[in-house]
PDB file of C-alpha atoms in Angstrom:
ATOM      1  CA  UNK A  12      -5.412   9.250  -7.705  1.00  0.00           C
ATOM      2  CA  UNK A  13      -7.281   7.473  -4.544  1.00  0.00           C
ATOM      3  CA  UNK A  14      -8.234   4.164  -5.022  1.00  0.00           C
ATOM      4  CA  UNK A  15      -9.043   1.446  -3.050  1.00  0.00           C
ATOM      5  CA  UNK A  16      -5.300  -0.137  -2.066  1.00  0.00           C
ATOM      6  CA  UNK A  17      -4.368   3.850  -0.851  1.00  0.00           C
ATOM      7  CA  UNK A  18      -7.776   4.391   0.899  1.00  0.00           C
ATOM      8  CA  UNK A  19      -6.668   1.363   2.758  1.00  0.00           C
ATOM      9  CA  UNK A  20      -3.465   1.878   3.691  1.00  0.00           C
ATOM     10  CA  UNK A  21      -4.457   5.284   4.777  1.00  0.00           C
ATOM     11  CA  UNK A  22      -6.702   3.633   7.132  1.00  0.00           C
ATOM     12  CA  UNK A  23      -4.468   1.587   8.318  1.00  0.00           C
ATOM     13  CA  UNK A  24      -1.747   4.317   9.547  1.00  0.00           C
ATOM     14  CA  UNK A  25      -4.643   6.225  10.733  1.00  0.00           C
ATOM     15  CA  UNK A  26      -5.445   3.034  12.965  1.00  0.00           C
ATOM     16  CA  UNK A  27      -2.139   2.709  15.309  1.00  0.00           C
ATOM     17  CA  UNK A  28      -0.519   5.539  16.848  1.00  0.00           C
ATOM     18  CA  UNK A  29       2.969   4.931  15.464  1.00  0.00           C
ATOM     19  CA  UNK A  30       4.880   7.969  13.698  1.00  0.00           C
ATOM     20  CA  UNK A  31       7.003   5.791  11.962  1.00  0.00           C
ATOM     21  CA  UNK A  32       6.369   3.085   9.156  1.00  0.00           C
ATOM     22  CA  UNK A  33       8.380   0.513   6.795  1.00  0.00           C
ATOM     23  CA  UNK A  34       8.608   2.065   3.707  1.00  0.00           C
ATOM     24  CA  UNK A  35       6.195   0.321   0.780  1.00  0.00           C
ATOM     25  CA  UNK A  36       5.648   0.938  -2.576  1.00  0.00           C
ATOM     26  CA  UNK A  37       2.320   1.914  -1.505  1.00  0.00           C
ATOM     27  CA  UNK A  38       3.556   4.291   1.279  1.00  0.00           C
ATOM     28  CA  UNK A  39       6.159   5.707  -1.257  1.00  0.00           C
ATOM     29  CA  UNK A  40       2.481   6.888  -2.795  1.00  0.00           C
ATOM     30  CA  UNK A  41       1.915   9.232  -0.137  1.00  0.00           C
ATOM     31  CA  UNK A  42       5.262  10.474  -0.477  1.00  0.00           C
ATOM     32  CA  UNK A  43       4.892  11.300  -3.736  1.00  0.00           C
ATOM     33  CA  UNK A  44       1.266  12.776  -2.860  1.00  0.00           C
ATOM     34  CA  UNK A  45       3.485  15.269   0.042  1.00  0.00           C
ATOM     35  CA  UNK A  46       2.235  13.077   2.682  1.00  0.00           C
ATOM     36  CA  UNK A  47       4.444  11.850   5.102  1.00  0.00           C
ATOM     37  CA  UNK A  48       8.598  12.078   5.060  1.00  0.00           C
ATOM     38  CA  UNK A  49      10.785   9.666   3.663  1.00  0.00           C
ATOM     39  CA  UNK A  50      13.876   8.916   5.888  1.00  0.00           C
ATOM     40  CA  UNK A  51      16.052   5.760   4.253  1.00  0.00           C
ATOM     41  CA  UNK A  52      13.532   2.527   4.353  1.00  0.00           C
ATOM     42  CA  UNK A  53      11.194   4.181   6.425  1.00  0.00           C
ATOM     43  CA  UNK A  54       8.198   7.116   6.270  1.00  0.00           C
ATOM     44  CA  UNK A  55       7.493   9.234   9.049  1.00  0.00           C
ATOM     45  CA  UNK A  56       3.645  10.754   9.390  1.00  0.00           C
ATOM     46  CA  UNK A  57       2.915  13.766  11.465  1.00  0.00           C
ATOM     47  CA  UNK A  58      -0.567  14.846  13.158  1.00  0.00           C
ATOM     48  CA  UNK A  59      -0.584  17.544  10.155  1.00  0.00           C
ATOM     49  CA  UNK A  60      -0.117  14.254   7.763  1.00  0.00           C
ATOM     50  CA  UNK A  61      -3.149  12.311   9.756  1.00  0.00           C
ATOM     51  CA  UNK A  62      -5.360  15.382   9.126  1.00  0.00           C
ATOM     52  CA  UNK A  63      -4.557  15.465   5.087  1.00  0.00           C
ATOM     53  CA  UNK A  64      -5.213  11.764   5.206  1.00  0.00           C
ATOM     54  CA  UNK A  65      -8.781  12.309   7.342  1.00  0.00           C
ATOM     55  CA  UNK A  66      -9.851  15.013   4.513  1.00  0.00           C
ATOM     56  CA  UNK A  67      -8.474  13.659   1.311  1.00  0.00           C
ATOM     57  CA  UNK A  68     -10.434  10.011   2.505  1.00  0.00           C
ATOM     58  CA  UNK A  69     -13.735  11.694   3.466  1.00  0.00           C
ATOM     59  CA  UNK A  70     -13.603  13.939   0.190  1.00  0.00           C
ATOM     60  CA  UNK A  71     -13.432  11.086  -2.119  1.00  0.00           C
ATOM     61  CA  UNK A  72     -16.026   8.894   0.143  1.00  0.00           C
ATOM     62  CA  UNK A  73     -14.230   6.273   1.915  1.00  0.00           C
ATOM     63  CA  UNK A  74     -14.453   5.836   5.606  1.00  0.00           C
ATOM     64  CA  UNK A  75     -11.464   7.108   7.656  1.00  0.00           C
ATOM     65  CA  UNK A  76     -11.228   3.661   9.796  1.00  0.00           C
ATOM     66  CA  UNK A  77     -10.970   0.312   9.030  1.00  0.00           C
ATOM     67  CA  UNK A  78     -14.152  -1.025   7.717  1.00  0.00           C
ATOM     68  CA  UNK A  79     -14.136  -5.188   7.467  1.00  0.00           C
ATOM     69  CA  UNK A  80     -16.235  -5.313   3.712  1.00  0.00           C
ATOM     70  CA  UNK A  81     -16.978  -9.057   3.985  1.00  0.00           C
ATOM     71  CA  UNK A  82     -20.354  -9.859   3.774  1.00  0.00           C
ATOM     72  CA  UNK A  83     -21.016  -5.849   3.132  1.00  0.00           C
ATOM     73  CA  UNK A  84     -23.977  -6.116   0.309  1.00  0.00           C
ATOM     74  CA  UNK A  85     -22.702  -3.580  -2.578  1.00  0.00           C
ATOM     75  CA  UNK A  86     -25.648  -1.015  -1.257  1.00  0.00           C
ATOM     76  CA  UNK A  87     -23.787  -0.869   2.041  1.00  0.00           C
ATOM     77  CA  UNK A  88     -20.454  -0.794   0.994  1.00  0.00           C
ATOM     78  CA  UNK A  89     -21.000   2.767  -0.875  1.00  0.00           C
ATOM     79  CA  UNK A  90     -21.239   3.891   2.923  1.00  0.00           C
ATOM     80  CA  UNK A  91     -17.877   3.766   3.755  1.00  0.00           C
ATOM     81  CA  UNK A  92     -16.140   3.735   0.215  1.00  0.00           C
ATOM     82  CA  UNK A  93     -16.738   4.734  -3.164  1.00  0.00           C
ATOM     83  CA  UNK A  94     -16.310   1.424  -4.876  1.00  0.00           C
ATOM     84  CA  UNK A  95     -19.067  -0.574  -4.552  1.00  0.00           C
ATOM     85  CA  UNK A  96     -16.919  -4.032  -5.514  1.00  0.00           C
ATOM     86  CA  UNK A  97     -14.211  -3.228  -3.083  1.00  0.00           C
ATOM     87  CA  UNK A  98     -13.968  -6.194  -0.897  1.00  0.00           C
ATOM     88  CA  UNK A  99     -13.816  -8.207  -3.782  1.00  0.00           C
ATOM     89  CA  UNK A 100     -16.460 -10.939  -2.500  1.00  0.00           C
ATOM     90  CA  UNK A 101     -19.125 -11.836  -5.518  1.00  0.00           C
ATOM     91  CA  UNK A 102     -22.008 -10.716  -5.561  1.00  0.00           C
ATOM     92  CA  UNK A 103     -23.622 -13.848  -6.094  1.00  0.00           C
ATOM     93  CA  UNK A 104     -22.567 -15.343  -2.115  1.00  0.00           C
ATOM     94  CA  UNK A 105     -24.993 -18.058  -1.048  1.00  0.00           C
ATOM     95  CA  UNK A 106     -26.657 -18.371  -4.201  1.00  0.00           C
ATOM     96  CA  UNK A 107     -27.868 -22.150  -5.976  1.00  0.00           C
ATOM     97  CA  UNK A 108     -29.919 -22.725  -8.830  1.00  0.00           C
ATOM     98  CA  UNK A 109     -33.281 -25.099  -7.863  1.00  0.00           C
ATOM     99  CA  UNK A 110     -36.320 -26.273  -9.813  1.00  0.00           C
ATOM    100  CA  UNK A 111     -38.684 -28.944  -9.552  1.00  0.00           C
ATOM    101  CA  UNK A 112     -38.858 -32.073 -11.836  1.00  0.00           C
ATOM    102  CA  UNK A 113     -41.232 -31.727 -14.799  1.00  0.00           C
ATOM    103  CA  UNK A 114     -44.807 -31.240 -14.453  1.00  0.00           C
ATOM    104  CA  UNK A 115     -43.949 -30.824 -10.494  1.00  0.00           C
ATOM    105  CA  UNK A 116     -43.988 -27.898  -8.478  1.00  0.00           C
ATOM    106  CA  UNK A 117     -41.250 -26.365  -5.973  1.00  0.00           C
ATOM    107  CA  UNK A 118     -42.341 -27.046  -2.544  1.00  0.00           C
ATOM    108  CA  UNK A 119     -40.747 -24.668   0.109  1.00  0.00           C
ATOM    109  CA  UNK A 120     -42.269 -23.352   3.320  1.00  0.00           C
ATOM    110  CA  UNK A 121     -45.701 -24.730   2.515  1.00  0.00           C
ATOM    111  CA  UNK A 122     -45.855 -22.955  -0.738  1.00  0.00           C
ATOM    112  CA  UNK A 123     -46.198 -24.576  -4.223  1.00  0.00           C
ATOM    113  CA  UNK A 124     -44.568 -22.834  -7.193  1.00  0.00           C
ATOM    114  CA  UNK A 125     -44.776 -23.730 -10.544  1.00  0.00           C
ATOM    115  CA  UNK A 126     -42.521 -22.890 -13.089  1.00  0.00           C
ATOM    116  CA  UNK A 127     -42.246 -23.000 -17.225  1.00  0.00           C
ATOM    117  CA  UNK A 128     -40.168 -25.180 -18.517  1.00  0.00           C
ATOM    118  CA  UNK A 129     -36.508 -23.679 -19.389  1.00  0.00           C
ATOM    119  CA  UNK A 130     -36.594 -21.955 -15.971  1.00  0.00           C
ATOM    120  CA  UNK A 131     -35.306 -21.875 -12.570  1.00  0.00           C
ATOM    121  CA  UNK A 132     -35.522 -19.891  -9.162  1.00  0.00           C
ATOM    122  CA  UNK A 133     -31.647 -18.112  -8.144  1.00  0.00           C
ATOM    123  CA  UNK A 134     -32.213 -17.999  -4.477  1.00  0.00           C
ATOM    124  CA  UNK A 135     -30.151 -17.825  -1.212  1.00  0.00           C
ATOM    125  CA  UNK A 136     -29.538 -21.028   0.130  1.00  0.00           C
ATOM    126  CA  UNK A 137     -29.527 -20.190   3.893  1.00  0.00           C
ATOM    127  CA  UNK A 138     -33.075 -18.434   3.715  1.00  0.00           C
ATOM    128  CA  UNK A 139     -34.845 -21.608   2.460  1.00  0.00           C
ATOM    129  CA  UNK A 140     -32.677 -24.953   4.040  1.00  0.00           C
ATOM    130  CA  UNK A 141     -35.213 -24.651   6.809  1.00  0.00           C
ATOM    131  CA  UNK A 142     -38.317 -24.895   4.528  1.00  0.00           C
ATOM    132  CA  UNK A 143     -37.717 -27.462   1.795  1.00  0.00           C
ATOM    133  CA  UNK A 144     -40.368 -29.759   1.302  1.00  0.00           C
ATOM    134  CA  UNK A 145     -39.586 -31.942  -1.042  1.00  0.00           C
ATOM    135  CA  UNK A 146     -38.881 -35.916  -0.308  1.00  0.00           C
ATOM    136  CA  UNK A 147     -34.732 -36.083  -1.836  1.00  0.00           C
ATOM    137  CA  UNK A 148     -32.247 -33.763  -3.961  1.00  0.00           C
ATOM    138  CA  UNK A 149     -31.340 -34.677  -7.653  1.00  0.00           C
ATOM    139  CA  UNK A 150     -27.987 -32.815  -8.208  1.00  0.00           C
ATOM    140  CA  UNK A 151     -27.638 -32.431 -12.184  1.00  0.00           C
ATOM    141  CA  UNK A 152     -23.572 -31.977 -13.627  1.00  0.00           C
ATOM    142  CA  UNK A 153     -24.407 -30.042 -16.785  1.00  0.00           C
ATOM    143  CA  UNK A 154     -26.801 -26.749 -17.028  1.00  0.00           C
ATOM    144  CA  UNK A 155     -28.528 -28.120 -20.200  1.00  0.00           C
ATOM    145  CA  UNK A 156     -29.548 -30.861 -18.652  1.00  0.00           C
ATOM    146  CA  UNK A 157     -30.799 -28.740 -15.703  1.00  0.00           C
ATOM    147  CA  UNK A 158     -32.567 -26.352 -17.815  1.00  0.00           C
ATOM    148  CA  UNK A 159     -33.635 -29.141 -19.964  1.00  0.00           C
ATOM    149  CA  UNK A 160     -34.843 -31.649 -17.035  1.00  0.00           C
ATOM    150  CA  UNK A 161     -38.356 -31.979 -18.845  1.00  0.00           C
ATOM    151  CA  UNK A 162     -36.869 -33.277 -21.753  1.00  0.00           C
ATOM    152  CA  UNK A 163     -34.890 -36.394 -20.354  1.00  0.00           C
ATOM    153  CA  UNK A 164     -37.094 -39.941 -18.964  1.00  0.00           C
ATOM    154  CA  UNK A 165     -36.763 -40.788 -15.560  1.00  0.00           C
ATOM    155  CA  UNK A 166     -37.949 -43.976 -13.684  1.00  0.00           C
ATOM    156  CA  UNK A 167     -37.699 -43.205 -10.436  1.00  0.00           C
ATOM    157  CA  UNK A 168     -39.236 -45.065  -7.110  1.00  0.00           C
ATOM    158  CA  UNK A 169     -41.976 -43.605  -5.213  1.00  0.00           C
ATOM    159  CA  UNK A 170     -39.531 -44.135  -2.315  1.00  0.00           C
ATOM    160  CA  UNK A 171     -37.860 -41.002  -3.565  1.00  0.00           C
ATOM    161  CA  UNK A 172     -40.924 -39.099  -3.342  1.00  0.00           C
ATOM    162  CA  UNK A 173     -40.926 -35.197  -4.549  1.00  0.00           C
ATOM    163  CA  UNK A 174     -37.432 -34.157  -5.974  1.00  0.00           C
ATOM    164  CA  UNK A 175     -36.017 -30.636  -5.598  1.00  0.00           C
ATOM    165  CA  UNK A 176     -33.233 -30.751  -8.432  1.00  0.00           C
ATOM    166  CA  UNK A 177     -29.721 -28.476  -8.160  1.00  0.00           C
ATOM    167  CA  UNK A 178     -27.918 -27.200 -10.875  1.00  0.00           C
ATOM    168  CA  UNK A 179     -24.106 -28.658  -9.913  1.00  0.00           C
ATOM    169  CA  UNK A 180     -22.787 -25.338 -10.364  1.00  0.00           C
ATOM    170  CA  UNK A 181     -20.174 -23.717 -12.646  1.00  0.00           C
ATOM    171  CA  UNK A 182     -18.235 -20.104 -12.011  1.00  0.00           C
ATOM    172  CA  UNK A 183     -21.313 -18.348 -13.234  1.00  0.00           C
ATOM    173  CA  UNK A 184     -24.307 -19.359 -12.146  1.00  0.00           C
ATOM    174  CA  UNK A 185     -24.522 -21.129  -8.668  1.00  0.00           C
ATOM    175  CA  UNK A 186     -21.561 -22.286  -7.245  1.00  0.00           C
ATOM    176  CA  UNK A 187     -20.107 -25.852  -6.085  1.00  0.00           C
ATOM    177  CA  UNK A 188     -19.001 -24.741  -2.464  1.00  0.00           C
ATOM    178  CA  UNK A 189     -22.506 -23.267  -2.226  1.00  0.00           C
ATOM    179  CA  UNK A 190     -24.522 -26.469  -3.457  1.00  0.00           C
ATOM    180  CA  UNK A 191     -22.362 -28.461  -0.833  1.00  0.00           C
ATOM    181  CA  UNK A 192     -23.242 -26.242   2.171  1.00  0.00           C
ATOM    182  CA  UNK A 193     -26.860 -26.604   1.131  1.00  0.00           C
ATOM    183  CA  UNK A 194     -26.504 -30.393   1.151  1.00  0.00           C
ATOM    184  CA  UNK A 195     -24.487 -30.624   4.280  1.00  0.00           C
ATOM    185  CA  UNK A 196     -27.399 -28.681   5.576  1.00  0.00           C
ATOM    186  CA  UNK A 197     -30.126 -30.184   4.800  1.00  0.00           C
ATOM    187  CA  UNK A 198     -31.359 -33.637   5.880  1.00  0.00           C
ATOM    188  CA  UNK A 199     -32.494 -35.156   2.672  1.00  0.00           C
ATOM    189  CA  UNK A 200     -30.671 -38.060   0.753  1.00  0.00           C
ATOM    190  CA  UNK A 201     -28.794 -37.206  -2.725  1.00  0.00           C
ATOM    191  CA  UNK A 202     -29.106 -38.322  -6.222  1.00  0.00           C
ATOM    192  CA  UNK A 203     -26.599 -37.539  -8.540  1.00  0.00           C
ATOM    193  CA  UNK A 204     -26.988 -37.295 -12.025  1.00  0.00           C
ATOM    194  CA  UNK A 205     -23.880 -36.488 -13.907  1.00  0.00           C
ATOM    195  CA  UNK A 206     -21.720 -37.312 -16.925  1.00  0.00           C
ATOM    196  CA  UNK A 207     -20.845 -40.781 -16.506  1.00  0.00           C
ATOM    197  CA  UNK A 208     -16.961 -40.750 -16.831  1.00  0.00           C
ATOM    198  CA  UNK A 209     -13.803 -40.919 -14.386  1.00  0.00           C
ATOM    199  CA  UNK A 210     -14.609 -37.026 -13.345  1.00  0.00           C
ATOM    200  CA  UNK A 211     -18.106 -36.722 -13.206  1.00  0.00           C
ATOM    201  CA  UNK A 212     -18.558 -40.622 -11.324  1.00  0.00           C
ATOM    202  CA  UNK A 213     -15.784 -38.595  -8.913  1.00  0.00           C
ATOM    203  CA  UNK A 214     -17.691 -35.295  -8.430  1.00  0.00           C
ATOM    204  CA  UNK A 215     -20.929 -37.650  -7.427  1.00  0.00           C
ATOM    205  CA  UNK A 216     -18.870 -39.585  -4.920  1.00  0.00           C
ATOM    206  CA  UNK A 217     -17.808 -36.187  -3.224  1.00  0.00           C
ATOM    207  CA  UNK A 218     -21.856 -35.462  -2.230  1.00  0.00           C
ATOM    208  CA  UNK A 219     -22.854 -35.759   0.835  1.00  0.00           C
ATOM    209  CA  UNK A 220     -25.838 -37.773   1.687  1.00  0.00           C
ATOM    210  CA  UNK A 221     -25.447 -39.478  -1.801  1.00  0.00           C
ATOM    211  CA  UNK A 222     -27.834 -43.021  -2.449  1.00  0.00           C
ATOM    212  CA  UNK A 223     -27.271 -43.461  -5.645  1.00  0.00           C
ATOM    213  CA  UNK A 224     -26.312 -42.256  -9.374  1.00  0.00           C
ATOM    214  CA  UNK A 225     -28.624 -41.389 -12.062  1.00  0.00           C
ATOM    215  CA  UNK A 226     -28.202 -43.326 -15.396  1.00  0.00           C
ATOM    216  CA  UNK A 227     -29.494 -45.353 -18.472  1.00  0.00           C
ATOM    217  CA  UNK A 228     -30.322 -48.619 -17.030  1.00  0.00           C
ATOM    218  CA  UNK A 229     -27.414 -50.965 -17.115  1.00  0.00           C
ATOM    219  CA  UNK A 230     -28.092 -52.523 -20.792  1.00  0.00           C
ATOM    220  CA  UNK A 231     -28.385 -49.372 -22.485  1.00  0.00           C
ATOM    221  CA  UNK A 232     -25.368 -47.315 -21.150  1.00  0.00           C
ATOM    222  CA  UNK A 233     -23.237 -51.099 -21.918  1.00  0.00           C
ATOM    223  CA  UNK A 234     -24.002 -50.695 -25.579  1.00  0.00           C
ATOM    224  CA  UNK A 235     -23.789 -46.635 -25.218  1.00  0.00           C
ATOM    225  CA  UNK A 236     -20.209 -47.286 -24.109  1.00  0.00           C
ATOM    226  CA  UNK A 237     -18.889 -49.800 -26.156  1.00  0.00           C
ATOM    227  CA  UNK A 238     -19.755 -48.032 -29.247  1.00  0.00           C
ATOM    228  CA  UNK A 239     -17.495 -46.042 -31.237  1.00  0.00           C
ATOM    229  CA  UNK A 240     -20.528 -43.416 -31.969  1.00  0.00           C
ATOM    230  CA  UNK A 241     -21.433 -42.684 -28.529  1.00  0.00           C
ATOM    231  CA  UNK A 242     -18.500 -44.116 -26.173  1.00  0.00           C
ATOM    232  CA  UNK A 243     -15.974 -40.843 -25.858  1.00  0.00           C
ATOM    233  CA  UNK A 244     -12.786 -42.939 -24.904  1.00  0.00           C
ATOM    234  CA  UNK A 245     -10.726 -39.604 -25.742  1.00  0.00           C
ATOM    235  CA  UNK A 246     -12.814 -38.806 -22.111  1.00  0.00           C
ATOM    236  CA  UNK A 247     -11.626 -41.662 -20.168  1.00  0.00           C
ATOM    237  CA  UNK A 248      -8.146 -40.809 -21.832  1.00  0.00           C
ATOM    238  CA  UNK A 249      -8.069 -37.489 -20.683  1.00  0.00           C
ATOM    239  CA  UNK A 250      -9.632 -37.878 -17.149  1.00  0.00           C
ATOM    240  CA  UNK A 251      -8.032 -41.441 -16.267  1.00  0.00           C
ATOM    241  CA  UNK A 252      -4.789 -40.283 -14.645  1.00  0.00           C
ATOM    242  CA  UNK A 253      -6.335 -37.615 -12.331  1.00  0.00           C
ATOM    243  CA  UNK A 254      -9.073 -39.624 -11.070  1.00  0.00           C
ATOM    244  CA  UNK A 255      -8.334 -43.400 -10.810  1.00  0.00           C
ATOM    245  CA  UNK A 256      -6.638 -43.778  -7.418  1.00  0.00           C
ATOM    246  CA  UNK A 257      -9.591 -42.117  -6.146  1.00  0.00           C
ATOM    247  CA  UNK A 258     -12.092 -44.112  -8.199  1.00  0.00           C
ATOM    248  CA  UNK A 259     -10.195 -47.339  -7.713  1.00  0.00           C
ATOM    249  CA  UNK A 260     -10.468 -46.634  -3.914  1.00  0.00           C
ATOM    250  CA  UNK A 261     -14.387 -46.844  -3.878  1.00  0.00           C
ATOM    251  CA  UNK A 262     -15.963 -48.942  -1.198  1.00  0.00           C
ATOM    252  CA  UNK A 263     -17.634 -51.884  -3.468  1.00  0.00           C
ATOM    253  CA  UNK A 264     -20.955 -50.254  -1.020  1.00  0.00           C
ATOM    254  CA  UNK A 265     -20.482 -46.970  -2.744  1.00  0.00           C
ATOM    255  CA  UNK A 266     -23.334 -45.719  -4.745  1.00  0.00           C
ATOM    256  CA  UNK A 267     -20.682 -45.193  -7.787  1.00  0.00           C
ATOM    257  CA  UNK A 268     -18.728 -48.384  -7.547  1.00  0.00           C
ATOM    258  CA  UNK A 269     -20.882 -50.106 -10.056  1.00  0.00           C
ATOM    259  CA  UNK A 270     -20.580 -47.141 -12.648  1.00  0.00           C
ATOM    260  CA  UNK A 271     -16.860 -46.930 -12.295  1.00  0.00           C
ATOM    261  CA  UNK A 272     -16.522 -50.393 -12.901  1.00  0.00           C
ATOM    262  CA  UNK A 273     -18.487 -50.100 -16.168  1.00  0.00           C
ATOM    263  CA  UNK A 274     -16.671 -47.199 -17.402  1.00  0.00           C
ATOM    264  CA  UNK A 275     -13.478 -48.615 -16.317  1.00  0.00           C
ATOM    265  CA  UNK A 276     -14.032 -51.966 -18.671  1.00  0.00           C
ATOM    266  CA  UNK A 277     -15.295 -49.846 -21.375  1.00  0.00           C
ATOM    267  CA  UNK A 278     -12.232 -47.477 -20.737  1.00  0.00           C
ATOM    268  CA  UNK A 279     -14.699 -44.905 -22.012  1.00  0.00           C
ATOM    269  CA  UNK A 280     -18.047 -41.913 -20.673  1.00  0.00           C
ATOM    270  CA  UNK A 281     -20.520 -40.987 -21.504  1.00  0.00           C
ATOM    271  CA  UNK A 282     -21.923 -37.218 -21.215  1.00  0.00           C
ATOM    272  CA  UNK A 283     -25.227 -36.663 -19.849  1.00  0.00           C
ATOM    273  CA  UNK A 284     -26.580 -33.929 -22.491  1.00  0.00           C
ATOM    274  CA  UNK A 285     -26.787 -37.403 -25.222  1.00  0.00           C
ATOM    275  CA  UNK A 286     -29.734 -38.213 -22.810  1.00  0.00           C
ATOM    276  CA  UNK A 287     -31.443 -35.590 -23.474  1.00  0.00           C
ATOM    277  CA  UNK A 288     -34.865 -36.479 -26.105  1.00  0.00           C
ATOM    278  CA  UNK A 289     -33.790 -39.938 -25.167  1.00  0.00           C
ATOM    279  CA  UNK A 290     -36.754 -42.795 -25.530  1.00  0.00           C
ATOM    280  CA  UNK A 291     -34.862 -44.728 -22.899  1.00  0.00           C
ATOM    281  CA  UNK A 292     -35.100 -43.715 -19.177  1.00  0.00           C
ATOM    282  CA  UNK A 293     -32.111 -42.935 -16.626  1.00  0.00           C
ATOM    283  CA  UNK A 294     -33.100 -45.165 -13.791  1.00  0.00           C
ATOM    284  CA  UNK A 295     -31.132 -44.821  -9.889  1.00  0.00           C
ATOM    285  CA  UNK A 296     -27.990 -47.271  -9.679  1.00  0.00           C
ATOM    286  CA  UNK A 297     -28.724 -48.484  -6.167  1.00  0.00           C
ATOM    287  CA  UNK A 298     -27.528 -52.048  -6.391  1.00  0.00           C
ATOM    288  CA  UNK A 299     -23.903 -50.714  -5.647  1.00  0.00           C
TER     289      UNK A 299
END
């Protein structure tokens, strides 16, 4: 059977003009297939060898040279090989999940989109980092709370003007490497609004551009904390150990100092989805 690993290695002896080769368990394949000669730890292929490889490649699709498959969209990649997922890139590259708050519309290259509530545009960061038009970035942890932005309160300052929001990313939809190259690239300040515990107050300080941290003013998210109903100390338990030398290393200017230091004296988080149908509004911590 040809599959992808053979095809390749196929293309690789095909590639240098050497007769001779290491033996591999791969190379053993071809052996078996009455390609090639085995002589102790090494395989020996003839010109009549090169011309089996040529036709048993181009009669099961695949390219007889090298072909680099990064970057290759799937539609391309049937060109020179039968396996559309060969490469094994996702098919997803470049991709973030963006909406606009609620009742607000998506501003990019001059356009104005509205969406329903529950929704979101899946779009390629690099075509639109040149065209956003919106004022700052709101970065949101969890996807409810993304898909559910309409349903939480904000107070928020003029000063932060029209705000495209970002779904944080998981291994599914949008991804965290992708979200950071879109903030690295474009030149508008960050909000974060995450879980408040050790890992999400730690994911927020990683953002570039960030000015501040989205949460229940100060009064609220005290008495959200220190109760047993609504405090998750098993959290702060479980996160504690990997996160504290980092936390405990914040600038006292950091956007998240503040929030650490709450969470820290409560010794407990909170996550953001409780926030959710919430009378109370999630104002920026900016006094940090």
């Amino acid at each position: 059977m040809l599959d992808q690993k053979l095809a390749e290695a196929m293309q690789r002896i095909l590639s240098k003009a050497d007769e001779r080769f290491p033996l591999t368990a791969t190379r053993q394949r071809l052996v078996d297939a009455a390609i090639g000669t085995k002589r102790g730890k090494s395989v020996y292929f003839t010109e009549r060898d090169r011309d089996k490889m040529r036709e048993w490649l181009q009669a099961k699709g695949f390219s007889v040279e090298r072909v680099d498959l990064t970057g290759m969209p799937r539609s391309e990649r049937l060109v020179v090989t039968p396996n559309e997922k060969a490469g094994g890139e996702a098919v997803k590259r470049n991709r973030i999940s963006i909406k606009a708050m609620a009742g607000k519309p998506l501003m990019i290259g001059g356009e104005s989109i509205r969406l329903p509530a529950e929704s979101h545009l899946d779009v390629d960061w690099t075509k639109i980092a040149e065209q956003i038009d919106h004022q700052c970035v709101m970065v949101v942890e969890n996807y409810e709370n993304f898909n559910r932005i309409h349903e939480t309160k904000f107070d928020l300052p003029e000063v932060y003007g029209s705000l495209l929001v970002i779904y944080h990313g998981d291994p599914n939809e949008s991804r965290l490497d992708n979200v950071q190259h879109f903030l690295n690239c474009i030149n508008l300040s960050v909000l974060a609004f995450m879980d408040i515990d050790p890992a999400g107050i730690f994911m927020a300080s990683k953002l570039p551009k960030l000015i501040a941290m989205i949460a229940p003013a100060e009064n609220l998210l005290e008495v959200q904390l220190s109760s047993p109903q609504t405090g998750r100390r098993d959290l702060f338990q479980a996160q504690y150990q990997n996160y504290s030398n980092a936390l405990n290393n914040l600038s006292v200017t950091s956007s998240c100092y503040s929030l650490w230091k709450l969470v820290e004296k409560h010794r407990a988080g909170i996550v953001q989805e409780r926030w959710i149908g919430c009378s109370e509004s999630c104002v920026p911590w900016t006094d940090c």
